[in-house]
Coordinates of C-alpha atoms and ligand atoms in Angstrom, one line a residue:
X1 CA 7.5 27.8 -12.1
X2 CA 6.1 24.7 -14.3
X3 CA 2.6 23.9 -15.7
X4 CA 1.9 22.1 -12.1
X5 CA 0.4 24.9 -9.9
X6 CA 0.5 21.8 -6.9
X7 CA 3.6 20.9 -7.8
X8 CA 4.9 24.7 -7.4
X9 CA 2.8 24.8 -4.3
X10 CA 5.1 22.2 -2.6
X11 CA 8.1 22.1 -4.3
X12 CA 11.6 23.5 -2.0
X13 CA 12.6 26.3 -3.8
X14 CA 15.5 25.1 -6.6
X15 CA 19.1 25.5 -4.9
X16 CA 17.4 24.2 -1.5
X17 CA 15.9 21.0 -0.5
X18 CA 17.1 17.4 -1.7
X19 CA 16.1 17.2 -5.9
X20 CA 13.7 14.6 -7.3
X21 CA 13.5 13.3 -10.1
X22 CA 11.7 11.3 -13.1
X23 CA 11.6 7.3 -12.2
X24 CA 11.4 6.9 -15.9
X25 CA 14.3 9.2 -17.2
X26 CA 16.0 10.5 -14.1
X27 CA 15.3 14.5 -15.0
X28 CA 14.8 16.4 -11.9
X29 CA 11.5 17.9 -11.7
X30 CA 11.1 19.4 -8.0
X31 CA 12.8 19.7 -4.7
X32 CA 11.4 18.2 -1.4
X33 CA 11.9 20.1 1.5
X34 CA 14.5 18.4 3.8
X35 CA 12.8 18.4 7.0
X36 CA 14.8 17.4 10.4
X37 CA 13.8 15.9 13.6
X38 CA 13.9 19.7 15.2
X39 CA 11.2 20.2 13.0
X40 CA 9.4 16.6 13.9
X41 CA 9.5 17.8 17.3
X42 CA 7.7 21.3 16.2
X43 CA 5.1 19.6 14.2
X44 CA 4.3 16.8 16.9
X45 CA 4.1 19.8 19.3
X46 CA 1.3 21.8 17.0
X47 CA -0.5 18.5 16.6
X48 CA -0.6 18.3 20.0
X49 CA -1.9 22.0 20.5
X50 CA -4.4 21.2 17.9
X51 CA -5.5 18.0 18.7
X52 CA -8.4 19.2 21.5
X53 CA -10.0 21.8 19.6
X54 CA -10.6 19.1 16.4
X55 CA -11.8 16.3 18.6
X56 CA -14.2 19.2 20.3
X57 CA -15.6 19.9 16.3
X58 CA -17.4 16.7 16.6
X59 CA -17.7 14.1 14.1
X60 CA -20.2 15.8 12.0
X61 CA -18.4 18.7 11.3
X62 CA -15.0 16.6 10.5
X63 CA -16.9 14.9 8.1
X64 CA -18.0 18.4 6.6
X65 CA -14.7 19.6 6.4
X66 CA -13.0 16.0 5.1
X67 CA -15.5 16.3 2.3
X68 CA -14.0 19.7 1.4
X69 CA -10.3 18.5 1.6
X70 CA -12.2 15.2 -0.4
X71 CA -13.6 17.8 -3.3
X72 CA -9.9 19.6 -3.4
X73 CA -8.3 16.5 -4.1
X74 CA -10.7 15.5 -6.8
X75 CA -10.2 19.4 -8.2
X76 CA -6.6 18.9 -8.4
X77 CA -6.4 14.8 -9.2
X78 CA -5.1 15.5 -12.4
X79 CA -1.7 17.5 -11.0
X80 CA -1.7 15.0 -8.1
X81 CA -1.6 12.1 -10.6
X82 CA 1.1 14.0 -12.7
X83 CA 3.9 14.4 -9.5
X84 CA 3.0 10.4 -8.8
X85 CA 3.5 9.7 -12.4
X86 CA 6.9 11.1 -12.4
X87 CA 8.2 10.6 -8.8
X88 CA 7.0 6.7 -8.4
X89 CA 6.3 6.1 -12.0
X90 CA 3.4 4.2 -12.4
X91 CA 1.0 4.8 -16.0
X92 CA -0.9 7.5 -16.0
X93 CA -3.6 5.4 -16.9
X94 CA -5.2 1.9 -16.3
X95 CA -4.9 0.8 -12.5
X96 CA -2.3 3.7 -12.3
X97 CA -1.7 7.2 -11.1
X98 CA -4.6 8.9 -11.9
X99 CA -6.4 5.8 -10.1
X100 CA -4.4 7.2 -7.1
X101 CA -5.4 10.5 -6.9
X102 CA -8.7 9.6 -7.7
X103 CA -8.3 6.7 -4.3
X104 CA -7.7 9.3 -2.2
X105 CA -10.9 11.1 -2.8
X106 CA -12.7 8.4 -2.5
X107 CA -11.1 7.1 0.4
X108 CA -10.9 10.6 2.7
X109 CA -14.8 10.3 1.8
X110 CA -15.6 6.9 2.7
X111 CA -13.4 7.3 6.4
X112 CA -15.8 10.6 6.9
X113 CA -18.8 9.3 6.5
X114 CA -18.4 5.4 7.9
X115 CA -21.1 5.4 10.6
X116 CA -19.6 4.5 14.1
X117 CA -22.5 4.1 16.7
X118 CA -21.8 3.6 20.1
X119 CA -22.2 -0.3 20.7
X120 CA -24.6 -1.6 23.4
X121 CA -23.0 -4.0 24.7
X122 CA -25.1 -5.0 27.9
X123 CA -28.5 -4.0 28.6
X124 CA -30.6 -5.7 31.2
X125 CA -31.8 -5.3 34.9
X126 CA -31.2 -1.5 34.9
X127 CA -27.7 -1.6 33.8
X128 CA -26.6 -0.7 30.5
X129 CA -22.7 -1.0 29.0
X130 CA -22.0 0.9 26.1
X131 CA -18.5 1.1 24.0
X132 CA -17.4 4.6 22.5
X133 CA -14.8 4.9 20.1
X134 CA -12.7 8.1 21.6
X135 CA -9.7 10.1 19.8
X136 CA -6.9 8.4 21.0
X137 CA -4.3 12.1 20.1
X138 CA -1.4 12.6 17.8
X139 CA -1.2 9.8 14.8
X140 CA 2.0 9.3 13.4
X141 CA 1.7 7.9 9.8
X142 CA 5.0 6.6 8.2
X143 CA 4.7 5.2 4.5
X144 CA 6.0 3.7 2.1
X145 CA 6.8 4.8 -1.7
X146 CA 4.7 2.1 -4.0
X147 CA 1.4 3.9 -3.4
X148 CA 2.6 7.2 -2.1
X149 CA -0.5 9.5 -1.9
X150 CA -3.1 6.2 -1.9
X151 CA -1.2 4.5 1.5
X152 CA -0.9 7.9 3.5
X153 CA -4.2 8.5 2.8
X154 CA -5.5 5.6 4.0
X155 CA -3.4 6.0 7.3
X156 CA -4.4 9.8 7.7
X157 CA -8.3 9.9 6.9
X158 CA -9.8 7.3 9.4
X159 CA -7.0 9.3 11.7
X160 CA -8.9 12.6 11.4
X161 CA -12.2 11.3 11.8
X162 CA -11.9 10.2 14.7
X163 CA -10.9 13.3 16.6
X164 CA -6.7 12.8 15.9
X165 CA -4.2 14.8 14.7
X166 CA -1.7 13.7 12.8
X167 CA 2.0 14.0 11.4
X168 CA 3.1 11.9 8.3
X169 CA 6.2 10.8 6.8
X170 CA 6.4 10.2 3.6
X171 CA 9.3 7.5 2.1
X172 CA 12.3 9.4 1.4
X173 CA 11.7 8.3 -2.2
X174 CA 8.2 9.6 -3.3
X175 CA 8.0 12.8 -0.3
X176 CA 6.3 15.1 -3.1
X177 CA 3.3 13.0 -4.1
X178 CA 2.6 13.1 0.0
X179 CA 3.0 16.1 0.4
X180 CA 1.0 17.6 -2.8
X181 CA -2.2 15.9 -1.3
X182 CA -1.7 17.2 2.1
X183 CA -1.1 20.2 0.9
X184 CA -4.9 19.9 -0.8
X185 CA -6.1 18.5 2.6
X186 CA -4.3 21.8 4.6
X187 CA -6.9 24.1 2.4
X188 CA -9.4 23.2 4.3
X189 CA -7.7 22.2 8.1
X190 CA -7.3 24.2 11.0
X191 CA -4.0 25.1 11.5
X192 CA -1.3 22.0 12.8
X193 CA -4.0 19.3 12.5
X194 CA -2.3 17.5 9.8
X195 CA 2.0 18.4 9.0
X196 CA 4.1 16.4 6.4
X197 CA 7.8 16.2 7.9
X198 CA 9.9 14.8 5.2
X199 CA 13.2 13.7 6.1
X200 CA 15.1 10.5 5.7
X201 CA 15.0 6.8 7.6
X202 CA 16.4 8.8 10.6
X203 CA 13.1 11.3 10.9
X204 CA 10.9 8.1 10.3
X205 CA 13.1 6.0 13.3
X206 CA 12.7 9.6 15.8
X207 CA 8.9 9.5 14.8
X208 CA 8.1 6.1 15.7
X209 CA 10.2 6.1 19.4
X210 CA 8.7 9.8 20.2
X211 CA 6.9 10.4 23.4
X212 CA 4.2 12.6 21.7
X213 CA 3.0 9.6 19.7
X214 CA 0.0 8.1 20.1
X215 CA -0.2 5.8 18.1
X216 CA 2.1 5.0 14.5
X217 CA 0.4 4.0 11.4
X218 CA 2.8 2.1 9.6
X219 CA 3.0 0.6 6.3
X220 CA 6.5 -0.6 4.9
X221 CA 8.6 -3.7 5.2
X222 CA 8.3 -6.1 7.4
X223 CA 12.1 -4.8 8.8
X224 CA 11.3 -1.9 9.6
X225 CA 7.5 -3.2 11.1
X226 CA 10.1 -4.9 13.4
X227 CA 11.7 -1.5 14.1
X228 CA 9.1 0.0 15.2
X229 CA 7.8 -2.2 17.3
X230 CA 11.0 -2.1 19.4
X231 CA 10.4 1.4 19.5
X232 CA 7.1 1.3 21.2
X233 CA 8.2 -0.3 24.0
X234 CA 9.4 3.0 25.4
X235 CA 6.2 5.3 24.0
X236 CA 3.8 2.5 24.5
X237 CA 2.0 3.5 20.9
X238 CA -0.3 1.4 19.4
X239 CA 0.4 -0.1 16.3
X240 CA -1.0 -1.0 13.0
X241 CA 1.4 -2.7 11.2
X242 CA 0.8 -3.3 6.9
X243 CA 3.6 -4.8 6.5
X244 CA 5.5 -7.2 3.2
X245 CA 3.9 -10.2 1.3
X246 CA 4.4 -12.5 -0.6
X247 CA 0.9 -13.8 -2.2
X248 CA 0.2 -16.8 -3.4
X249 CA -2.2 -17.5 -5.9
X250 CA -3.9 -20.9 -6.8
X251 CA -5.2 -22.1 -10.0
X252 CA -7.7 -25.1 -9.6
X253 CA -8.5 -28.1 -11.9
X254 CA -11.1 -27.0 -13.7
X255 CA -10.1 -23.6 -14.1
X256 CA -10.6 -21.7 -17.7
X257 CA -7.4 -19.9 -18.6
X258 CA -8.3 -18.0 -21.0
X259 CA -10.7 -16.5 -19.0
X260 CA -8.6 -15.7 -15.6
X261 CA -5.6 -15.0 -17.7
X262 CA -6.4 -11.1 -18.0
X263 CA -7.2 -10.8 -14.0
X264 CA -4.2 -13.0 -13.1
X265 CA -1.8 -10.9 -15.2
X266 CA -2.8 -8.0 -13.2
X267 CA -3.4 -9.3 -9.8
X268 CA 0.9 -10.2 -9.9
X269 CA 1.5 -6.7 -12.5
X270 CA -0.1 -4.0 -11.2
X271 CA 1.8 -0.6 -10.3
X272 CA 4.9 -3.0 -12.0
X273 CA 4.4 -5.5 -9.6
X274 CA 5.5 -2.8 -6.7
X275 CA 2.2 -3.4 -5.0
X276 CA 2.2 -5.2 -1.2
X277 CA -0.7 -7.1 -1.8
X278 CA 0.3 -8.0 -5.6
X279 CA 0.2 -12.0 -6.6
X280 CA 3.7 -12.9 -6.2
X281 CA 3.4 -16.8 -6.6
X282 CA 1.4 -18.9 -8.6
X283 CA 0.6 -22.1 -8.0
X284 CA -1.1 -23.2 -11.1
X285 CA -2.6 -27.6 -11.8
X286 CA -0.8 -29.4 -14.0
X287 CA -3.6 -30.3 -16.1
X288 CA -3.5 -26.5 -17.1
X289 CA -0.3 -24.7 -16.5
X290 CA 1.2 -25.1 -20.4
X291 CA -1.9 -23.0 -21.1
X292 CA -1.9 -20.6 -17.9
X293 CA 2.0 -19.9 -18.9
X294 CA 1.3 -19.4 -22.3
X295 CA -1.6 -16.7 -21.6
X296 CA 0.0 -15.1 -19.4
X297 CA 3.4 -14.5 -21.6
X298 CA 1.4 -13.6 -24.4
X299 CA -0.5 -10.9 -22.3
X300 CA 3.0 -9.9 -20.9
X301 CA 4.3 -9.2 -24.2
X302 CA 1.6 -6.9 -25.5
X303 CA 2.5 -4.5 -22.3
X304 CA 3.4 -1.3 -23.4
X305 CA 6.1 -0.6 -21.2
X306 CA 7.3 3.1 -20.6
X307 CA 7.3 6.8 -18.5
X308 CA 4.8 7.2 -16.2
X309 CA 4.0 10.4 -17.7
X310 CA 3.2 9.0 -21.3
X311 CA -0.6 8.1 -22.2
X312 CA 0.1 5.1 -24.1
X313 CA 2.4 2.8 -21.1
X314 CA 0.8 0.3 -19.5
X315 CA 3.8 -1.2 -17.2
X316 CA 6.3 1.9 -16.0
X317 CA 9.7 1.5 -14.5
X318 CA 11.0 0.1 -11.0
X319 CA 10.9 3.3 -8.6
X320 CA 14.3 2.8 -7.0
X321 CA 17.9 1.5 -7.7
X322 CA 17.5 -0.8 -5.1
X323 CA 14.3 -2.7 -6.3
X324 CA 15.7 -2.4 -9.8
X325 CA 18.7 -3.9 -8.4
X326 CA 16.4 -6.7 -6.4
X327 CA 14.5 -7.6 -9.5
X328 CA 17.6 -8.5 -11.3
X329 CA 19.3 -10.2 -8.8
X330 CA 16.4 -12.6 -8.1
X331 CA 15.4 -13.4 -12.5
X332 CA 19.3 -14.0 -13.1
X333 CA 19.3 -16.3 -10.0
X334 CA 16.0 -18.2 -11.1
X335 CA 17.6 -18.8 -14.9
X336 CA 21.1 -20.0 -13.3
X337 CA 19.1 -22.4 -11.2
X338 CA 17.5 -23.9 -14.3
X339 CA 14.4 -22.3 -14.5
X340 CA 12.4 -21.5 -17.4
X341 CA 12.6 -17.8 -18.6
X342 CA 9.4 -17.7 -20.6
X343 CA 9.5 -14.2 -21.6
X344 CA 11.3 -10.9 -20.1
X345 CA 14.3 -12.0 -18.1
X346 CA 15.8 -8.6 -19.1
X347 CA 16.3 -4.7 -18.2
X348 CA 14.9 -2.2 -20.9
X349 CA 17.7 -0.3 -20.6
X350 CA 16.6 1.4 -24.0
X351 CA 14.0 2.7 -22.0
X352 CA 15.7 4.4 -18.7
X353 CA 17.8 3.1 -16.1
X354 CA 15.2 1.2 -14.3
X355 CA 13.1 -0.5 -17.0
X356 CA 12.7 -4.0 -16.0
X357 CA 10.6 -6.1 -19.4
X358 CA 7.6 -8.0 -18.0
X359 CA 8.5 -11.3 -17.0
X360 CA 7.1 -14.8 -16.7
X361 CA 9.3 -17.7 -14.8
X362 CA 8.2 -21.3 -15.4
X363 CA 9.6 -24.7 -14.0
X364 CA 11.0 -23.1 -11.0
X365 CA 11.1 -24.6 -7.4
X366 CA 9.6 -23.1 -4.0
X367 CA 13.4 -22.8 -2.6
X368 CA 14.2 -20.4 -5.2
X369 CA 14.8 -17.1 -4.0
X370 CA 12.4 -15.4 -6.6
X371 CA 9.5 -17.6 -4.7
X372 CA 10.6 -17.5 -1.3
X373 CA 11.6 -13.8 -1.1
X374 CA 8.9 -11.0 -2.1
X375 CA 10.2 -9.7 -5.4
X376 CA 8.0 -6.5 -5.4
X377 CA 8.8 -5.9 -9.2
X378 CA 7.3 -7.2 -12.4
X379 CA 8.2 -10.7 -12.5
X380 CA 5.8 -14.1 -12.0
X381 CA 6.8 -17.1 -11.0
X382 CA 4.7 -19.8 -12.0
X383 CA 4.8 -23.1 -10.0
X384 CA 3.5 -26.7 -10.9
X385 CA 1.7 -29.0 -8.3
X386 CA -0.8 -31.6 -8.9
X387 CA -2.7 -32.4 -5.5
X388 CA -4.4 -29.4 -4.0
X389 CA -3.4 -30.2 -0.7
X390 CA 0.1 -29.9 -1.5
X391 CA -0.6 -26.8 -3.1
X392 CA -2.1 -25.2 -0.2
X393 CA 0.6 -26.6 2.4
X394 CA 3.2 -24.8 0.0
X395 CA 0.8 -21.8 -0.2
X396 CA 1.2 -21.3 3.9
X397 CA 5.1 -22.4 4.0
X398 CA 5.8 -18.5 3.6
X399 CA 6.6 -16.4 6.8
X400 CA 4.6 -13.5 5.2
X401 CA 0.4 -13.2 5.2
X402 CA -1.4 -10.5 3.7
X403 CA -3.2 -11.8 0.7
X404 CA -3.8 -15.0 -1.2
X405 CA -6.4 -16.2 -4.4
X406 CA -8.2 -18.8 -5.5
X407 CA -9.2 -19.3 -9.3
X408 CA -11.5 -22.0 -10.4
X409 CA -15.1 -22.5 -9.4
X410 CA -16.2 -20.3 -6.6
X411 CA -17.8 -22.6 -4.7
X412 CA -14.7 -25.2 -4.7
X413 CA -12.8 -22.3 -4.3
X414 CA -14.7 -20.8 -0.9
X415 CA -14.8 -24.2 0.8
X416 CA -10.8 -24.0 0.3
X417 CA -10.6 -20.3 1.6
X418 CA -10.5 -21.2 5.3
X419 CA -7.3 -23.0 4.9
X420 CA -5.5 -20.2 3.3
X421 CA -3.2 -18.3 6.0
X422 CA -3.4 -14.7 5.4
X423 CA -5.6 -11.6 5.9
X424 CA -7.4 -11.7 2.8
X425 CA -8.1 -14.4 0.8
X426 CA -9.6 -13.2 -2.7
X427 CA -11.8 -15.8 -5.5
X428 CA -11.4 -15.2 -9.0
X429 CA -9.2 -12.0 -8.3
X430 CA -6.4 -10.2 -6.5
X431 CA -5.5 -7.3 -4.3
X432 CA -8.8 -5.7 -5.3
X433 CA -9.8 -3.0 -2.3
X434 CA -12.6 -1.4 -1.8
X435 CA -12.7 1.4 1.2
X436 CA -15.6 0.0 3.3
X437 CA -13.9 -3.4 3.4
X438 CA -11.3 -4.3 6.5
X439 CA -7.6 -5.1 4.7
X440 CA -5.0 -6.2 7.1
X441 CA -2.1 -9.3 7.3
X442 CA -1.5 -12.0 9.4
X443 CA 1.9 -13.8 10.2
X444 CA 4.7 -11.7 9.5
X445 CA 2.6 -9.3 7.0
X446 CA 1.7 -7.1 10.6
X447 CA -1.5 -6.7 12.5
X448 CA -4.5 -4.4 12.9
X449 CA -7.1 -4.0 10.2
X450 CA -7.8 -0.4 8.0
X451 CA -10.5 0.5 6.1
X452 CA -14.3 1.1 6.9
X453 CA -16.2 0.5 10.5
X454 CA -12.9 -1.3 12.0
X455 CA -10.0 0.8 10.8
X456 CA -11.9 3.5 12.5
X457 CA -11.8 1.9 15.5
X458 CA -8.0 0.8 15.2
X459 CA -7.3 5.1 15.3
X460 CA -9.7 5.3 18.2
X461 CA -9.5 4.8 22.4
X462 CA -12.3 2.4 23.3
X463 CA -14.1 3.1 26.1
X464 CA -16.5 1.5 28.2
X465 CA -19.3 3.5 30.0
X466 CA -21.9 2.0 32.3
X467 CA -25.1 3.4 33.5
Ligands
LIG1 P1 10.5 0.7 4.2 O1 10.2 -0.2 5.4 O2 11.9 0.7 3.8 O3 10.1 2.2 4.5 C1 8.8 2.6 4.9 C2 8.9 3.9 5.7 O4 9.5 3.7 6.9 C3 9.7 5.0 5.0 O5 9.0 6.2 5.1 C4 11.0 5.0 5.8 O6 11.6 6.3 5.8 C5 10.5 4.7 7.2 N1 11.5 4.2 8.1 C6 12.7 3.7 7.9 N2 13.3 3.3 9.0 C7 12.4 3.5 10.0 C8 12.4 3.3 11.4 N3 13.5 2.7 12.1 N4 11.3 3.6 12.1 C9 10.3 4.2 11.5 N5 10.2 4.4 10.2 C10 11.3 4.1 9.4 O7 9.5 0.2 3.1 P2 9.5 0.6 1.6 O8 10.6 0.0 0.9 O9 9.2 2.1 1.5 O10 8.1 -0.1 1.1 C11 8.1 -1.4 0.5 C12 7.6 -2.4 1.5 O11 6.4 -2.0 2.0 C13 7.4 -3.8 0.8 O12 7.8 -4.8 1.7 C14 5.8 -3.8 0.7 O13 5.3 -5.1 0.7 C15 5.4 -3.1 1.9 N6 4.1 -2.5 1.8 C16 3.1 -3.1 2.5 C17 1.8 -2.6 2.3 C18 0.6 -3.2 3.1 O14 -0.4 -2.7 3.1 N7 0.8 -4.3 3.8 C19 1.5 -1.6 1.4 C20 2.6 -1.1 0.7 C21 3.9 -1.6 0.9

């Protein structure tokens, strides 16, 4: 037993199931359940089983019973935002973990009560088309570990609206803080409408190629995005794809920058910089960028780094070896190429194991591995141009295209939006969300759109009926 009543809900009992453990210090705190494919293939066969009987309920009464699971996970938020604090690590506070507890509320909410009409699409001379979104069946929702709770959310609300069941699968690095708020959402669900099957990269591979799949839900790297689609060749699933980027961010002449400094810090820093839709590039005018540099290392050194778990952090530490290990690899690469470590440049190891120190990059050139590869850690690189044009051209040259900002005079900065090659494009901020807005990539970043009117319709069947 430990003071987390959710926590002892979901945890494997000790001795079984795979251990997890702090981000910040490494001190094992739970056990996930180890969950196998035999038990992907019982779930998927219980969603199917249960997948009639919900779409029957109507979408009034989902909506009923998703604000219940909604008010559960608002009741609980604060041990939900204690597991993500130790499994993934972000702060407790500020943009952190008991933001993401509080985001799923607000987001199971927002996907059951989005109005979805049927459209009239033709009407004239006695005839009349109309499109219906219908339940398309089982959901699979695979996700990744930056935003555990938050991203599976996202995929498994708009999912249940609309009639589907669904089974999720959490990364094999944050399974808990999944679990813990599907467990909050199973209070309230008829039996088998919603399963967590944790297992590892082989449960997620047998999920995506399985013939009782609908449709996959995926958010993750852009290698695996390319996984899965192979997969559906066989299943024919549909596909929403969130996949990797690497967001630029453009500073215009003009710009103030002491007064973007604050939102431009956070737009690249938020959840440590482990955050898909994170500013990962600036592009910043020569006129200004001594001064954008300088702001931004000064606000990068009054970070308080440290746990998740403690009240005071404001940066926490990289969730994985791995990432820990990218983040290294790509700063010492960027200083032995001549660049210009402003501040940071170095592990915390003081800390824990995986503290990385904020870090600011200057005088550094687009071929650098730190600006052409998404570094999905705390670390900016800030590049120089001085024609706008050039700027954007070197905006676009990335494979990836989820988000991108503009910072300068909104009006300058909207005419330029159009030229910008991603899914979102964002003035005077960055990766901020909001649940009735459509978020989705272009280019290599994925496809389909999630969030409000048109994420429902991506986990719905259209269909066309004429009178
Ligand atoms: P990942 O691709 O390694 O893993 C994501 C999930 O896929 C995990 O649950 C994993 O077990 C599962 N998986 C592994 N192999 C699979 C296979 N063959 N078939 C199906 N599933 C499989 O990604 P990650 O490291 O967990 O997440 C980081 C990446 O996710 C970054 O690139 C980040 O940009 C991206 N991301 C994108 C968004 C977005 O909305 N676009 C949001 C968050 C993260």
């Amino acid at each position: 037993m430990t003071t987390n009543a959710l926590l002892d809900a979901i945890t494997a009992p000790s001795g079984s199931g795979r251990p997890v453990a702090d981000a910040a210090t490494d001190e094992v705190f739970g056990h996930a359940p180890e969950h196998t494919t035999a038990d992907l293939d019982a779930a998927l066969a219980a969603a199917r089983r249960a997948q009639p009987a919900w779409a029957a309920l109507g979408h009034e009464e989902r909506a009923r019973i998703l604000n219940a699971a909604a008010d559960e996970v608002e009741a609980h938020a604060e041990e939900l935002a204690d597991i993500i604090a130790r499994e993934q690590g972000k702060p407790l506070n500020g943009a952190g973990a008991r933001f993401e507890a509080g985001g799923c509320a607000v987001w199971i909410r927002t996907a059951a009560d989005t109005p979805l009409e049927d459209e009239v699409l033709f009407e004239a001379e006695g005839t009349r088309s109309v499109l219906r979104y219908e339940p398309l069946g089982v959901v699979a929702a695979i996700n990744p570990w930056n935003w555990p709770a938050l991203i599976a959310i996202w995929q498994i609300a708009p999912s249940l609206r609309m009639g589907n069941t669904v089974v999720a699968k959490p990364s094999e690095y944050t399974p808990l803080s999944v679990l813990a708020v599907i467990e909050l959402m199973n209070r309230h669900l008829p039996e088998g409408v919603l399963t967590g099957v944790a297992g590892g990269r082989d449960v997620g591979a047998a999920i995506s190629a399985h013939p009782e799949v609908d449709k996959v839900m995926f958010t993750g790297s852009t290698a695996t995005g390319r996984r899965i689609v192979e997969s559906s060749a066989d299943n024919l699933a549909r596909l929403t794809l969130e996949l990797g980027g690497n967001d630029p961010g453009i500073v215009l002449p003009g710009a103030d920058p002491a007064a973007i400094a604050e939102g431009l810090f956070w737009g690249a820093f938020i959840n440590t910089g482990q955050t898909c839709a994170a500013l990962k590039r600036l592009y910043v005018h020569d006129s200004i960028y001594d001064d954008v540099v300088t702001a931004l290392a000064g606000i990068a050194e009054s970070m308080p780094l440290g746990a998740g778990t403690s009240e005071e952090s404001a940066l926490g530490p990289l969730t994985t070896d791995q990432q820990f290990g990218i983040v290294s690899r790509l700063v010492d690469d960027a200083r032995q190429r001549g660049a210009r470590i402003v501040t940071g440049g170095e592990p915390a190891t003081e800390l824990g194991p995986r503290f990385y120190r904020a870090t600011i990059v200057a005088d550094i050139d687009d071929d650098a591995p730190l600006v052409a590869e998404e570094q999905f850690g705390p670390v900016l690189p800030v590049l120089r141009y001085s024609d706008v044009d050039d700027a954007i051209a070197r905006a676009n040259s990335s494979e990836q295209g989820l988000g991108a900002s503009l910072w300068g005079n909104p009006d300058e900065a909207f005419a330029l939006a159009g030229r910008i090659e991603s899914g979102t494009v964002w003035i005077n901020q960055h990766g901020t969300l909001n649940p009735v807005v459509p978020f989705g990539g272009t280019k290599a970043s994925g496809y389909g759109l999630e969030f409000g009117s048109h994420g429902l319709k991506a986990v719905g069947a259209p269909k066309v009926i004429t009178v």
